[in-house]
Every structure is written in C-alpha cells, then in structure tokens.
C-alpha cells in the first residue's frame, strides 16, 4: 500500500483524509507540481519548487510552513514507497476554513499539503516514444491564467477524453488558429532543424521540461525560436513533439489525421529526448 504525505504525517493511503470543506475540493483552489523520479532520484527538483512558489504567490496563497523541507519530504516519499521510476505529485490548497465561502479564509487557515507517488517502472523507455504520439486538435477553452499550475483540470481532462474517443494519444489545444499547448504538456514543431515553441505568457504553463529542453537545445547549437505557430503550420512541419515531466520529450507523428515525417519520430525530437534523459539523470538529486 502506498504511503502518502498529509500535513506533516506519512500515512497509508487509505487512512489519510481531507475535509469536505477543503477549498481544493469545493473551489479547485489549489496548485500542484509533478516531479519525475528516475533511479530513485528527483529530476529538475529546484525548478518545480520555484514554480510552486510562483503559483502560490500569484494565487495569494499562504505557503505551507514546511516549504523549506520539501526536498526532505520528497526524498522520504521515495524511500517509504520504494520508488525507483515514477512521479511524485504534490498539491497545496487554501485549506479548510470550516465552511463553504467564496471569499478567501483569513491567513490563519493553514494550507493543506498532500504528496503521493505513482510508480512507473522503466517509464523512460515508454513504447510511445518509439512509435510517436498521434494527437487531435481541440479548442482551448481554459481560463486566462494557464501559467499558474492550478488543479482546475476539468477541461484538460475533457480534451484527453476527446482524444481517447478519437482513438489517439492526446490533444493539442488551439486558440485563434494558434496552438497553445497540449492537455498536459508543451507543444513544439521543427522546421529545417529549427525548434519552434510558443513564448511564455499567461496563455501556457511555463514547463520545467520546456526550460531544460530549450537550454539543452541551445547548448547543442540547435536553433530555437519562441513564437506562436498555427495549427496549419504544425501539420506541415518536418517534425512535432511535446514535453512534460511525465512524458519527457514525446515525438508527435500525426495531427488531426495528417501524418508528419512519414509517420516516424523525427531526428530532432529523438535526439532531444536522449539528451534530456541523459542530462537530467546527471543532475538528478
Ligand atoms: N503537466 N502544460 C500543461 C498544461 C501541463 O499540465 C504540463 C504538466 C506542462 C509541462 O510542464 P512540466 O514540463 O513542468 O511538466 C505543460 C503535468 C505533468 C501533469 O499535469 O501531470
């Protein structure tokens, strides 16, 4: 049985309980992070904590008192769950004010901090990465602050179901003819070896994997251009791929039924995936 973390305690997953008045439950008033673990070590941990601090601050949400202990808590979760390869999910909500009220509670309401692990043995060698993902496009119907990693995941969840019903692997979201991002990942195209991905603003999540990939690509003398691209441009691109803490770098071989790169993962995506996994393992803590 998994051991989860709840507000200072390590508990069996069936024992840990959160109040029905918790604002995460009633209002989706919470933020989260997903950190990958390879060989028992945390990938890009500092980046995830930094983004968590930013999400909390943008939401005017109190930091958990244990903010400074997050590395130790993550490590303890790895140990207690014998986690080798997989993910650590962390969520902070505005806590339990004892009733339902649209207004934020006073600052003395403690935030709720929850962590749990998901074991995914060997997930760095996911078969999908060899085959390449197929995606459909869907309109982006999310709210306007997608740079904050909130737990309001209903629309991404609906979009994943649309992809599932269409028999493909995922969906890319489109606003004003331009791709914003994937349901749970950042989107890229490649043309003549040049990597193109949307610039950072409120429209997309500032992916930790994205930051690492752009850094590695630049170090490897690859051309990077941060700008929006249209769905049509994506369908005509040499290659496409997406990135996230759980997918690393995932080649895309089909968009809305249009086949890219002869239906096989492209060289740039394949190389970036290799570089990302190798470099992340080197700096894992
Ligand atoms: N999703 N864009 C969205 C909308 C996301 O939900 C995610 C992450 C990303 C990629 O961010 P990062 O590289 O920091 O993982 C981009 C996580 C993995 C999830 O919800 O499970």
PDB file of C-alpha atoms and ligand atoms in Angstrom:
ATOM      1  CA  UNK A   1       0.000   0.000   0.000  1.00  0.00           C
ATOM      2  CA  UNK A   2       1.218   3.484  -0.829  1.00  0.00           C
ATOM      3  CA  UNK A   3       2.326   5.850   1.904  1.00  0.00           C
ATOM      4  CA  UNK A   4       1.058   9.374   1.267  1.00  0.00           C
ATOM      5  CA  UNK A   5       2.030  12.633   2.950  1.00  0.00           C
ATOM      6  CA  UNK A   6      -0.647  14.827   4.531  1.00  0.00           C
ATOM      7  CA  UNK A   7       0.155  17.959   6.551  1.00  0.00           C
ATOM      8  CA  UNK A   8       3.234  16.584   8.309  1.00  0.00           C
ATOM      9  CA  UNK A   9       2.239  12.923   8.560  1.00  0.00           C
ATOM     10  CA  UNK A  10       3.221   9.911   6.464  1.00  0.00           C
ATOM     11  CA  UNK A  11       0.106   7.729   6.343  1.00  0.00           C
ATOM     12  CA  UNK A  12      -1.233   4.681   4.481  1.00  0.00           C
ATOM     13  CA  UNK A  13      -3.267   5.934   1.514  1.00  0.00           C
ATOM     14  CA  UNK A  14      -6.499   4.550   2.987  1.00  0.00           C
ATOM     15  CA  UNK A  15      -6.010   6.424   6.271  1.00  0.00           C
ATOM     16  CA  UNK A  16      -5.181   9.946   5.008  1.00  0.00           C
ATOM     17  CA  UNK A  17      -8.311  12.136   4.965  1.00  0.00           C
ATOM     18  CA  UNK A  18      -9.008  15.712   3.820  1.00  0.00           C
ATOM     19  CA  UNK A  19     -12.076  17.703   4.980  1.00  0.00           C
ATOM     20  CA  UNK A  20     -15.165  18.082   2.753  1.00  0.00           C
ATOM     21  CA  UNK A  21     -14.772  21.843   3.379  1.00  0.00           C
ATOM     22  CA  UNK A  22     -11.258  21.902   1.931  1.00  0.00           C
ATOM     23  CA  UNK A  23     -11.124  24.644  -0.719  1.00  0.00           C
ATOM     24  CA  UNK A  24      -9.262  22.315  -3.047  1.00  0.00           C
ATOM     25  CA  UNK A  25     -12.342  20.067  -3.084  1.00  0.00           C
ATOM     26  CA  UNK A  26     -15.031  22.788  -3.176  1.00  0.00           C
ATOM     27  CA  UNK A  27     -13.373  25.510  -5.302  1.00  0.00           C
ATOM     28  CA  UNK A  28     -10.429  23.864  -7.120  1.00  0.00           C
ATOM     29  CA  UNK A  29      -8.498  26.397  -5.012  1.00  0.00           C
ATOM     30  CA  UNK A  30      -5.172  24.638  -5.133  1.00  0.00           C
ATOM     31  CA  UNK A  31      -1.919  24.385  -7.031  1.00  0.00           C
ATOM     32  CA  UNK A  32       0.218  21.377  -7.804  1.00  0.00           C
ATOM     33  CA  UNK A  33       3.512  20.054  -9.129  1.00  0.00           C
ATOM     34  CA  UNK A  34       4.527  16.748 -10.698  1.00  0.00           C
ATOM     35  CA  UNK A  35       8.187  15.797 -10.352  1.00  0.00           C
ATOM     36  CA  UNK A  36       9.604  12.767 -12.103  1.00  0.00           C
ATOM     37  CA  UNK A  37      11.816  10.231 -10.391  1.00  0.00           C
ATOM     38  CA  UNK A  38      14.357   8.138 -12.277  1.00  0.00           C
ATOM     39  CA  UNK A  39      16.513   5.574 -10.492  1.00  0.00           C
ATOM     40  CA  UNK A  40      15.169   6.851  -7.149  1.00  0.00           C
ATOM     41  CA  UNK A  41      16.323  10.424  -7.846  1.00  0.00           C
ATOM     42  CA  UNK A  42      14.364  13.626  -8.443  1.00  0.00           C
ATOM     43  CA  UNK A  43      14.537  15.303 -11.854  1.00  0.00           C
ATOM     44  CA  UNK A  44      14.592  19.129 -12.004  1.00  0.00           C
ATOM     45  CA  UNK A  45      13.504  19.424  -8.362  1.00  0.00           C
ATOM     46  CA  UNK A  46      14.659  23.034  -7.888  1.00  0.00           C
ATOM     47  CA  UNK A  47      12.642  24.142 -10.942  1.00  0.00           C
ATOM     48  CA  UNK A  48       9.458  22.555  -9.612  1.00  0.00           C
ATOM     49  CA  UNK A  49       9.815  24.215  -6.183  1.00  0.00           C
ATOM     50  CA  UNK A  50      10.451  27.572  -7.812  1.00  0.00           C
ATOM     51  CA  UNK A  51       7.327  27.260  -9.961  1.00  0.00           C
ATOM     52  CA  UNK A  52       5.312  26.150  -6.912  1.00  0.00           C
ATOM     53  CA  UNK A  53       6.425  29.304  -5.069  1.00  0.00           C
ATOM     54  CA  UNK A  54       5.342  31.383  -8.057  1.00  0.00           C
ATOM     55  CA  UNK A  55       1.939  29.634  -8.342  1.00  0.00           C
ATOM     56  CA  UNK A  56       1.296  30.206  -4.607  1.00  0.00           C
ATOM     57  CA  UNK A  57       2.309  33.829  -4.856  1.00  0.00           C
ATOM     58  CA  UNK A  58       0.158  34.504  -7.977  1.00  0.00           C
ATOM     59  CA  UNK A  59      -2.817  32.952  -6.121  1.00  0.00           C
ATOM     60  CA  UNK A  60      -2.097  34.954  -2.923  1.00  0.00           C
ATOM     61  CA  UNK A  61      -1.977  31.635  -1.148  1.00  0.00           C
ATOM     62  CA  UNK A  62      -0.062  31.075   2.073  1.00  0.00           C
ATOM     63  CA  UNK A  63       2.978  28.829   1.745  1.00  0.00           C
ATOM     64  CA  UNK A  64       2.921  25.632   3.789  1.00  0.00           C
ATOM     65  CA  UNK A  65       5.085  26.020   6.918  1.00  0.00           C
ATOM     66  CA  UNK A  66       7.127  23.055   5.660  1.00  0.00           C
ATOM     67  CA  UNK A  67       8.085  24.778   2.371  1.00  0.00           C
ATOM     68  CA  UNK A  68      11.768  24.587   3.360  1.00  0.00           C
ATOM     69  CA  UNK A  69      11.502  20.832   3.970  1.00  0.00           C
ATOM     70  CA  UNK A  70      10.095  19.877   0.568  1.00  0.00           C
ATOM     71  CA  UNK A  71      13.275  18.182  -0.639  1.00  0.00           C
ATOM     72  CA  UNK A  72      13.468  16.059   2.521  1.00  0.00           C
ATOM     73  CA  UNK A  73       9.733  15.225   2.219  1.00  0.00           C
ATOM     74  CA  UNK A  74      10.119  14.190  -1.449  1.00  0.00           C
ATOM     75  CA  UNK A  75      13.095  12.005  -0.556  1.00  0.00           C
ATOM     76  CA  UNK A  76      11.225  10.426   2.338  1.00  0.00           C
ATOM     77  CA  UNK A  77       8.333   9.646  -0.043  1.00  0.00           C
ATOM     78  CA  UNK A  78      10.759   7.941  -2.447  1.00  0.00           C
ATOM     79  CA  UNK A  79      12.193   5.856   0.398  1.00  0.00           C
ATOM     80  CA  UNK A  80       8.918   4.947   2.102  1.00  0.00           C
ATOM     81  CA  UNK A  81       7.350   3.897  -1.226  1.00  0.00           C
ATOM     82  CA  UNK A  82      10.454   2.146  -2.630  1.00  0.00           C
ATOM     83  CA  UNK A  83      10.020   4.386  -5.664  1.00  0.00           C
ATOM     84  CA  UNK A  84      12.547   3.720  -8.424  1.00  0.00           C
ATOM     85  CA  UNK A  85      10.920   5.190 -11.555  1.00  0.00           C
ATOM     86  CA  UNK A  86       7.740   7.252 -11.499  1.00  0.00           C
ATOM     87  CA  UNK A  87       6.236  10.511 -10.340  1.00  0.00           C
ATOM     88  CA  UNK A  88       5.723  12.464  -7.143  1.00  0.00           C
ATOM     89  CA  UNK A  89       2.524  14.506  -7.121  1.00  0.00           C
ATOM     90  CA  UNK A  90       2.357  17.475  -4.722  1.00  0.00           C
ATOM     91  CA  UNK A  91      -0.714  19.622  -4.080  1.00  0.00           C
ATOM     92  CA  UNK A  92      -1.235  22.677  -1.895  1.00  0.00           C
ATOM     93  CA  UNK A  93      -4.759  24.000  -1.313  1.00  0.00           C
ATOM     94  CA  UNK A  94      -6.009  27.054   0.562  1.00  0.00           C
ATOM     95  CA  UNK A  95      -7.059  24.671   3.305  1.00  0.00           C
ATOM     96  CA  UNK A  96     -10.183  24.053   5.320  1.00  0.00           C
ATOM     97  CA  UNK A  97     -11.969  27.199   6.589  1.00  0.00           C
ATOM     98  CA  UNK A  98     -14.684  25.038   8.233  1.00  0.00           C
ATOM     99  CA  UNK A  99     -17.471  26.088   5.839  1.00  0.00           C
ATOM    100  CA  UNK A 100     -18.156  26.958   2.197  1.00  0.00           C
ATOM    101  CA  UNK A 101     -17.481  30.617   1.393  1.00  0.00           C
ATOM    102  CA  UNK A 102     -16.382  32.231  -1.889  1.00  0.00           C
ATOM    103  CA  UNK A 103     -14.125  34.673  -0.022  1.00  0.00           C
ATOM    104  CA  UNK A 104     -10.663  33.501   0.898  1.00  0.00           C
ATOM    105  CA  UNK A 105     -10.316  32.484   4.539  1.00  0.00           C
ATOM    106  CA  UNK A 106      -8.119  34.529   6.881  1.00  0.00           C
ATOM    107  CA  UNK A 107      -4.399  33.882   6.868  1.00  0.00           C
ATOM    108  CA  UNK A 108      -4.626  31.710   9.977  1.00  0.00           C
ATOM    109  CA  UNK A 109      -6.287  28.927   7.922  1.00  0.00           C
ATOM    110  CA  UNK A 110      -3.416  26.545   7.266  1.00  0.00           C
ATOM    111  CA  UNK A 111      -2.902  25.327   3.700  1.00  0.00           C
ATOM    112  CA  UNK A 112      -3.377  21.617   3.017  1.00  0.00           C
ATOM    113  CA  UNK A 113      -0.245  19.898   1.711  1.00  0.00           C
ATOM    114  CA  UNK A 114      -0.559  16.469   0.104  1.00  0.00           C
ATOM    115  CA  UNK A 115       2.010  14.314  -1.688  1.00  0.00           C
ATOM    116  CA  UNK A 116       1.673  10.877  -3.243  1.00  0.00           C
ATOM    117  CA  UNK A 117       3.780   8.715  -5.522  1.00  0.00           C
ATOM    118  CA  UNK A 118       2.967   6.924  -8.788  1.00  0.00           C
ATOM    119  CA  UNK A 119       5.252   4.054  -9.709  1.00  0.00           C
ATOM    120  CA  UNK A 120       6.021   3.689 -13.441  1.00  0.00           C
ATOM    121  CA  UNK A 121       8.802   1.139 -13.793  1.00  0.00           C
ATOM    122  CA  UNK A 122      11.047   1.842 -16.792  1.00  0.00           C
ATOM    123  CA  UNK A 123       8.911   4.759 -17.964  1.00  0.00           C
ATOM    124  CA  UNK A 124      11.883   6.498 -19.565  1.00  0.00           C
ATOM    125  CA  UNK A 125      11.663   3.725 -22.194  1.00  0.00           C
ATOM    126  CA  UNK A 126       7.954   4.258 -22.949  1.00  0.00           C
ATOM    127  CA  UNK A 127       6.932   2.384 -26.147  1.00  0.00           C
ATOM    128  CA  UNK A 128       5.020   5.509 -27.275  1.00  0.00           C
ATOM    129  CA  UNK A 129       8.311   7.376 -27.622  1.00  0.00           C
ATOM    130  CA  UNK A 130       9.482   4.794 -30.200  1.00  0.00           C
ATOM    131  CA  UNK A 131       6.172   4.834 -32.054  1.00  0.00           C
ATOM    132  CA  UNK A 132       5.373   8.562 -31.756  1.00  0.00           C
ATOM    133  CA  UNK A 133       2.164  10.081 -30.446  1.00  0.00           C
ATOM    134  CA  UNK A 134      -0.952  10.853 -32.503  1.00  0.00           C
ATOM    135  CA  UNK A 135      -2.864  13.980 -31.496  1.00  0.00           C
ATOM    136  CA  UNK A 136      -6.071  15.769 -32.420  1.00  0.00           C
ATOM    137  CA  UNK A 137      -6.685  19.497 -32.069  1.00  0.00           C
ATOM    138  CA  UNK A 138      -9.389  20.876 -29.791  1.00  0.00           C
ATOM    139  CA  UNK A 139     -10.341  24.481 -28.999  1.00  0.00           C
ATOM    140  CA  UNK A 140      -8.587  25.818 -25.904  1.00  0.00           C
ATOM    141  CA  UNK A 141     -11.445  26.559 -23.511  1.00  0.00           C
ATOM    142  CA  UNK A 142      -9.432  27.028 -20.312  1.00  0.00           C
ATOM    143  CA  UNK A 143      -9.271  30.171 -18.170  1.00  0.00           C
ATOM    144  CA  UNK A 144      -6.808  33.009 -18.808  1.00  0.00           C
ATOM    145  CA  UNK A 145      -4.097  32.226 -16.229  1.00  0.00           C
ATOM    146  CA  UNK A 146      -2.702  28.951 -17.515  1.00  0.00           C
ATOM    147  CA  UNK A 147       0.735  29.983 -16.289  1.00  0.00           C
ATOM    148  CA  UNK A 148      -0.442  29.154 -12.752  1.00  0.00           C
ATOM    149  CA  UNK A 149      -0.402  25.405 -12.170  1.00  0.00           C
ATOM    150  CA  UNK A 150      -3.838  25.122 -10.577  1.00  0.00           C
ATOM    151  CA  UNK A 151      -5.790  21.914 -10.029  1.00  0.00           C
ATOM    152  CA  UNK A 152      -8.612  23.133 -12.315  1.00  0.00           C
ATOM    153  CA  UNK A 153      -8.028  20.257 -14.732  1.00  0.00           C
ATOM    154  CA  UNK A 154     -11.571  19.639 -15.941  1.00  0.00           C
ATOM    155  CA  UNK A 155     -11.070  20.947 -19.473  1.00  0.00           C
ATOM    156  CA  UNK A 156      -7.729  19.155 -20.000  1.00  0.00           C
ATOM    157  CA  UNK A 157      -9.473  16.052 -18.695  1.00  0.00           C
ATOM    158  CA  UNK A 158     -12.352  16.535 -21.199  1.00  0.00           C
ATOM    159  CA  UNK A 159      -9.846  17.076 -24.007  1.00  0.00           C
ATOM    160  CA  UNK A 160      -7.994  13.865 -23.073  1.00  0.00           C
ATOM    161  CA  UNK A 161     -11.339  12.046 -23.269  1.00  0.00           C
ATOM    162  CA  UNK A 162     -11.994  13.551 -26.719  1.00  0.00           C
ATOM    163  CA  UNK A 163      -8.576  12.234 -27.804  1.00  0.00           C
ATOM    164  CA  UNK A 164      -9.332   8.852 -26.284  1.00  0.00           C
ATOM    165  CA  UNK A 165     -12.686   8.673 -28.068  1.00  0.00           C
ATOM    166  CA  UNK A 166     -10.975   9.630 -31.341  1.00  0.00           C
ATOM    167  CA  UNK A 167      -8.585   6.702 -30.810  1.00  0.00           C
ATOM    168  CA  UNK A 168      -5.465   8.883 -30.496  1.00  0.00           C
ATOM    169  CA  UNK A 169      -2.959   9.586 -27.726  1.00  0.00           C
ATOM    170  CA  UNK A 170      -3.532  13.216 -26.785  1.00  0.00           C
ATOM    171  CA  UNK A 171      -4.924  16.600 -27.835  1.00  0.00           C
ATOM    172  CA  UNK A 172      -3.311  19.928 -28.702  1.00  0.00           C
ATOM    173  CA  UNK A 173      -5.312  22.997 -27.780  1.00  0.00           C
ATOM    174  CA  UNK A 174      -5.864  25.805 -30.255  1.00  0.00           C
ATOM    175  CA  UNK A 175      -6.758  29.465 -29.689  1.00  0.00           C
ATOM    176  CA  UNK A 176      -7.117  31.969 -32.580  1.00  0.00           C
ATOM    177  CA  UNK A 177      -5.782  29.313 -35.003  1.00  0.00           C
ATOM    178  CA  UNK A 178      -2.576  29.018 -32.953  1.00  0.00           C
ATOM    179  CA  UNK A 179      -1.556  26.035 -30.847  1.00  0.00           C
ATOM    180  CA  UNK A 180      -1.309  26.963 -27.172  1.00  0.00           C
ATOM    181  CA  UNK A 181      -0.088  23.670 -25.659  1.00  0.00           C
ATOM    182  CA  UNK A 182      -1.001  20.035 -25.127  1.00  0.00           C
ATOM    183  CA  UNK A 183      -3.550  18.968 -22.495  1.00  0.00           C
ATOM    184  CA  UNK A 184      -0.711  18.342 -20.031  1.00  0.00           C
ATOM    185  CA  UNK A 185       2.427  19.272 -21.945  1.00  0.00           C
ATOM    186  CA  UNK A 186       4.124  21.999 -24.003  1.00  0.00           C
ATOM    187  CA  UNK A 187       3.968  21.800 -27.811  1.00  0.00           C
ATOM    188  CA  UNK A 188       6.755  22.251 -30.386  1.00  0.00           C
ATOM    189  CA  UNK A 189       7.312  21.988 -34.120  1.00  0.00           C
ATOM    190  CA  UNK A 190      10.574  21.653 -36.041  1.00  0.00           C
ATOM    191  CA  UNK A 191      11.292  23.119 -39.478  1.00  0.00           C
ATOM    192  CA  UNK A 192      14.681  22.882 -41.210  1.00  0.00           C
ATOM    193  CA  UNK A 193      16.177  21.847 -37.861  1.00  0.00           C
ATOM    194  CA  UNK A 194      14.749  24.932 -36.112  1.00  0.00           C
ATOM    195  CA  UNK A 195      12.751  24.294 -32.922  1.00  0.00           C
ATOM    196  CA  UNK A 196       9.655  26.486 -32.593  1.00  0.00           C
ATOM    197  CA  UNK A 197       7.580  26.762 -29.408  1.00  0.00           C
ATOM    198  CA  UNK A 198       5.149  29.339 -28.055  1.00  0.00           C
ATOM    199  CA  UNK A 199       6.689  32.127 -25.970  1.00  0.00           C
ATOM    200  CA  UNK A 200       5.920  32.325 -22.249  1.00  0.00           C
ATOM    201  CA  UNK A 201       2.978  34.438 -21.126  1.00  0.00           C
ATOM    202  CA  UNK A 202      -0.332  33.803 -19.340  1.00  0.00           C
ATOM    203  CA  UNK A 203      -1.576  31.508 -22.163  1.00  0.00           C
ATOM    204  CA  UNK A 204       0.555  28.478 -21.300  1.00  0.00           C
ATOM    205  CA  UNK A 205       2.173  26.725 -18.395  1.00  0.00           C
ATOM    206  CA  UNK A 206       5.854  27.569 -18.055  1.00  0.00           C
ATOM    207  CA  UNK A 207       7.034  23.983 -18.330  1.00  0.00           C
ATOM    208  CA  UNK A 208      10.061  22.950 -16.322  1.00  0.00           C
ATOM    209  CA  UNK A 209      10.887  20.384 -19.010  1.00  0.00           C
ATOM    210  CA  UNK A 210      10.455  23.127 -21.640  1.00  0.00           C
ATOM    211  CA  UNK A 211      13.042  25.310 -19.901  1.00  0.00           C
ATOM    212  CA  UNK A 212      15.505  22.405 -19.737  1.00  0.00           C
ATOM    213  CA  UNK A 213      14.917  21.378 -23.369  1.00  0.00           C
ATOM    214  CA  UNK A 214      15.459  24.898 -24.703  1.00  0.00           C
ATOM    215  CA  UNK A 215      18.656  25.148 -22.644  1.00  0.00           C
ATOM    216  CA  UNK A 216      19.970  21.793 -23.898  1.00  0.00           C
ATOM    217  CA  UNK A 217      18.986  22.611 -27.493  1.00  0.00           C
ATOM    218  CA  UNK A 218      20.864  25.920 -27.349  1.00  0.00           C
ATOM    219  CA  UNK A 219      23.903  24.228 -25.797  1.00  0.00           C
ATOM    220  CA  UNK A 220      23.813  21.670 -28.640  1.00  0.00           C
ATOM    221  CA  UNK A 221      23.875  24.583 -31.168  1.00  0.00           C
ATOM    222  CA  UNK A 222      20.309  23.920 -32.291  1.00  0.00           C
ATOM    223  CA  UNK A 223      18.203  26.894 -33.425  1.00  0.00           C
ATOM    224  CA  UNK A 224      15.350  27.829 -31.103  1.00  0.00           C
ATOM    225  CA  UNK A 225      12.537  30.275 -31.856  1.00  0.00           C
ATOM    226  CA  UNK A 226       9.978  31.188 -29.168  1.00  0.00           C
ATOM    227  CA  UNK A 227       6.857  32.203 -31.071  1.00  0.00           C
ATOM    228  CA  UNK A 228       3.291  31.047 -31.661  1.00  0.00           C
ATOM    229  CA  UNK A 229       2.621  28.681 -34.562  1.00  0.00           C
ATOM    230  CA  UNK A 230      -0.668  27.903 -36.295  1.00  0.00           C
ATOM    231  CA  UNK A 231      -2.290  24.510 -36.439  1.00  0.00           C
ATOM    232  CA  UNK A 232      -1.784  24.500 -40.238  1.00  0.00           C
ATOM    233  CA  UNK A 233       1.903  25.235 -39.776  1.00  0.00           C
ATOM    234  CA  UNK A 234       2.138  22.326 -37.353  1.00  0.00           C
ATOM    235  CA  UNK A 235       0.507  19.951 -39.841  1.00  0.00           C
ATOM    236  CA  UNK A 236       3.072  20.957 -42.471  1.00  0.00           C
ATOM    237  CA  UNK A 237       6.079  20.863 -40.133  1.00  0.00           C
ATOM    238  CA  UNK A 238       9.020  18.487 -40.577  1.00  0.00           C
ATOM    239  CA  UNK A 239       8.517  17.268 -37.011  1.00  0.00           C
ATOM    240  CA  UNK A 240       6.493  17.914 -33.897  1.00  0.00           C
ATOM    241  CA  UNK A 241       6.844  16.904 -30.272  1.00  0.00           C
ATOM    242  CA  UNK A 242       5.690  17.726 -26.758  1.00  0.00           C
ATOM    243  CA  UNK A 243       7.397  17.870 -23.368  1.00  0.00           C
ATOM    244  CA  UNK A 244       6.413  17.345 -19.743  1.00  0.00           C
ATOM    245  CA  UNK A 245       7.774  15.908 -16.517  1.00  0.00           C
ATOM    246  CA  UNK A 246       5.867  12.689 -17.179  1.00  0.00           C
ATOM    247  CA  UNK A 247       6.446  12.319 -20.949  1.00  0.00           C
ATOM    248  CA  UNK A 248       9.949  13.907 -21.144  1.00  0.00           C
ATOM    249  CA  UNK A 249      10.224  14.585 -24.899  1.00  0.00           C
ATOM    250  CA  UNK A 250       7.466  12.847 -26.875  1.00  0.00           C
ATOM    251  CA  UNK A 251       7.591  12.817 -30.689  1.00  0.00           C
ATOM    252  CA  UNK A 252       4.284  13.571 -32.447  1.00  0.00           C
ATOM    253  CA  UNK A 253       3.714  11.755 -35.750  1.00  0.00           C
ATOM    254  CA  UNK A 254       0.127  12.684 -36.566  1.00  0.00           C
ATOM    255  CA  UNK A 255      -2.046  15.795 -36.082  1.00  0.00           C
ATOM    256  CA  UNK A 256      -5.777  15.569 -36.946  1.00  0.00           C
ATOM    257  CA  UNK A 257      -5.038  12.637 -39.251  1.00  0.00           C
ATOM    258  CA  UNK A 258      -2.205  14.422 -41.096  1.00  0.00           C
ATOM    259  CA  UNK A 259       0.951  12.314 -40.972  1.00  0.00           C
ATOM    260  CA  UNK A 260       4.228  14.074 -40.117  1.00  0.00           C
ATOM    261  CA  UNK A 261       7.722  12.899 -41.048  1.00  0.00           C
ATOM    262  CA  UNK A 262       6.475   9.745 -42.746  1.00  0.00           C
ATOM    263  CA  UNK A 263       4.786   8.672 -39.515  1.00  0.00           C
ATOM    264  CA  UNK A 264       8.037   8.109 -37.626  1.00  0.00           C
ATOM    265  CA  UNK A 265       9.568  10.097 -34.723  1.00  0.00           C
ATOM    266  CA  UNK A 266      11.814  12.810 -36.141  1.00  0.00           C
ATOM    267  CA  UNK A 267      15.578  13.128 -35.583  1.00  0.00           C
ATOM    268  CA  UNK A 268      15.403  16.367 -33.564  1.00  0.00           C
ATOM    269  CA  UNK A 269      12.770  15.060 -31.136  1.00  0.00           C
ATOM    270  CA  UNK A 270      14.619  11.760 -30.807  1.00  0.00           C
ATOM    271  CA  UNK A 271      17.926  13.490 -30.112  1.00  0.00           C
ATOM    272  CA  UNK A 272      16.375  15.933 -27.622  1.00  0.00           C
ATOM    273  CA  UNK A 273      14.761  13.046 -25.778  1.00  0.00           C
ATOM    274  CA  UNK A 274      18.119  11.269 -25.463  1.00  0.00           C
ATOM    275  CA  UNK A 275      19.888  14.453 -24.342  1.00  0.00           C
ATOM    276  CA  UNK A 276      17.137  15.331 -21.864  1.00  0.00           C
ATOM    277  CA  UNK A 277      17.111  11.931 -20.168  1.00  0.00           C
ATOM    278  CA  UNK A 278      20.923  11.679 -20.055  1.00  0.00           C
ATOM    279  CA  UNK A 279      21.458  15.234 -18.738  1.00  0.00           C
ATOM    280  CA  UNK A 280      18.576  15.024 -16.257  1.00  0.00           C
ATOM    281  CA  UNK A 281      19.993  11.827 -14.808  1.00  0.00           C
ATOM    282  CA  UNK A 282      23.353  13.560 -14.352  1.00  0.00           C
ATOM    283  CA  UNK A 283      21.816  16.401 -12.330  1.00  0.00           C
ATOM    284  CA  UNK A 284      19.131  14.337 -10.529  1.00  0.00           C
ATOM    285  CA  UNK A 285      19.190  14.652  -6.735  1.00  0.00           C
TER     286      UNK A 285
HETATM  287  N1  LIG B   1       1.532  18.518 -16.601  1.00  0.00           N
HETATM  288  N2  LIG B   1       1.396  22.373 -19.936  1.00  0.00           N
HETATM  289  C1  LIG B   1       0.429  21.862 -19.143  1.00  0.00           C
HETATM  290  C2  LIG B   1      -0.970  22.343 -19.343  1.00  0.00           C
HETATM  291  C3  LIG B   1       0.752  20.905 -18.158  1.00  0.00           C
HETATM  292  O1  LIG B   1      -0.222  20.415 -17.370  1.00  0.00           O
HETATM  293  C4  LIG B   1       2.088  20.463 -18.019  1.00  0.00           C
HETATM  294  C5  LIG B   1       2.495  19.463 -16.975  1.00  0.00           C
HETATM  295  C6  LIG B   1       3.061  21.011 -18.879  1.00  0.00           C
HETATM  296  C7  LIG B   1       4.511  20.617 -18.811  1.00  0.00           C
HETATM  297  O2  LIG B   1       5.134  21.132 -17.643  1.00  0.00           O
HETATM  298  P1  LIG B   1       6.383  20.381 -16.973  1.00  0.00           P
HETATM  299  O3  LIG B   1       7.419  20.251 -18.042  1.00  0.00           O
HETATM  300  O4  LIG B   1       6.810  21.295 -15.900  1.00  0.00           O
HETATM  301  O5  LIG B   1       5.876  19.067 -16.502  1.00  0.00           O
HETATM  302  C8  LIG B   1       2.678  21.967 -19.812  1.00  0.00           C
HETATM  303  C9  LIG B   1       1.826  17.571 -15.540  1.00  0.00           C
HETATM  304  C10 LIG B   1       2.913  16.624 -15.901  1.00  0.00           C
HETATM  305  C11 LIG B   1       0.522  16.884 -15.136  1.00  0.00           C
HETATM  306  O6  LIG B   1      -0.462  17.586 -15.023  1.00  0.00           O
HETATM  307  O7  LIG B   1       0.518  15.670 -14.897  1.00  0.00           O
END
